[in-house]
Amino acid sequence: MTLGRRRLNRVATISMHTSPLDQPGTGDAGGMNVYIVEVAKRLAELGVEVEIFTRQTARDLPPVAEIVPGVSVRHVTAGPYEELDRGDLPGQMCAFLSGVLRTEAMYDPGRYDVIHSHYWLSGQVGWLAKERWGLPLIHTMHTMAKVKNLLLADGDRPEPPVRVMGEEQVVDIADRLVANTVAEADELMSLYSAPPEKVSVVNPGVNLTVFQPASQGAARHRLGLPQHAVVLLFVGRIQPLKAPDILLKAAARMIAADPSLRDRLVIACVGGPSGNGLARPSLLTDLASELGITDVVRLAPPAPQHELADWYRAADLTVVPSHNESFGLVALESQACGTPVVAASVGGLRTAVKDGVSGVLVDGHDPQNWANALSSLIRQPAWRDLLAAGAPRHATAFGWSATAARLVEVYTGAMAKLHRVPVAVNL
């Protein structure tokens, strides 16, 4: 008897709380948005269509928007046409799920082959879609409540019990759990009791076409930065988790130790308030004033990728002081542009940054330790140049095409187990 063969034709990607069309760096948009878009594009290149379901946040958004051929975003009406706090989103899950199920019902049975949900809210929706459609559910956490609660910044709010319970349910029901790093896989198994056979490690990537080395001087000219400045860069959402305050506090200590540095130092922060940071959107402005370093701090709004690449190239160092990161795409993007990274030795940053080769990892969040690490690199340009040479070499090991290819293996493996037949990609 010859077994039949299924093909991987179309993935239903669920990203309820944030749209892949949103600009990363503000609101709830960040590395996850980049991940979803870049993976979808690479899957389309492999002949796998991707339909991304997200909540509609404006009345004038079209029902379906095409990103590239083979990748579309479906806007699902669920709640008011505005961005909601994540704490209010669980109340819209039923409406969102209804929209997802209605879409599938418009087509012949078997439209989707696999569901890939991102973040726990989407995992809850994916759970019910899985039961209705009889498909395997692949889930990526991106961040985990139990990990965040173990590594809270001062003044940050812990993640609520409802999220912890929701994550535990998704871990239990998902067919496969995708972890960004081995460290995240270990956290899934130790904190959530995820069975090892359900956990697959798939490193995220970086767009090596957009993020690549180029002239620092030209980038500084385009951004209006002094050619001979010492530029320390922070990129990301302005919230306690990302810890931009650590960079400002370290800068104040550096200037106190060497007052002549004030005339050359530029602290550039590119991003917007998000999450708990929305409660105090003027945090960095107020902190810079309190520390007496307003003259060296430059705040810029979130930037599209081509402009963001210029910020990385213009910097001497990119600083990633986060209290936790499941991976740390900012670190990878900076290194791909040839700029070394000084990052917290936490979570996925230990994978994204190769300590002593492409950047430096700092233990803890004492501003003085960060000031010491940054000052050492500023005073030793030869060391900085060595790291700058190693940064793009390290980054080239992470490409989105490799991420997508590995995900295809995860998808087809889950499909084969569910349907007990071999699975092929529709090339």
Coordinates of N, CA and C in Angstrom, one line a residue, residues 203-208 395-404:
N203 N 16.6 29.9 15.3 CA 17.1 31.3 15.5 C 16.5 32.3 14.5
P204 N 16.1 33.5 15.0 CA 15.7 34.5 14.1 C 16.8 35.0 13.2
G205 N 16.5 35.9 12.3 CA 17.6 36.3 11.3 C 17.7 37.8 11.3
V206 N 18.4 38.2 10.2 CA 18.5 39.7 10.0 C 18.5 39.8 8.5
N207 N 18.0 41.0 8.0 CA 17.9 41.3 6.6 C 19.3 41.8 6.2
L208 N 20.1 40.9 5.6 CA 21.5 41.2 5.3 C 21.6 42.0 4.0
A395 N 27.1 38.3 12.4 CA 25.7 38.5 11.9 C 25.4 37.7 10.7
T396 N 26.3 37.5 9.8 CA 26.0 36.8 8.6 C 25.6 35.3 8.8
A397 N 25.9 34.8 10.0 CA 25.4 33.4 10.3 C 23.9 33.4 10.5
F398 N 23.3 34.5 10.6 CA 21.8 34.6 10.9 C 21.1 35.3 9.7
G399 N 20.5 34.5 8.9 CA 19.7 35.0 7.7 C 18.3 34.5 7.8
W400 N 17.4 35.4 7.3 CA 16.0 35.0 7.4 C 15.6 33.8 6.5
S401 N 16.4 33.6 5.5 CA 16.1 32.4 4.6 C 16.4 31.1 5.4
A402 N 17.4 31.1 6.2 CA 17.7 29.9 7.1 C 16.6 29.7 8.1
T403 N 16.1 30.8 8.7 CA 15.0 30.8 9.6 C 13.8 30.1 9.0
A404 N 13.4 30.6 7.8 CA 12.2 30.1 7.1 C 12.4 28.6 6.8

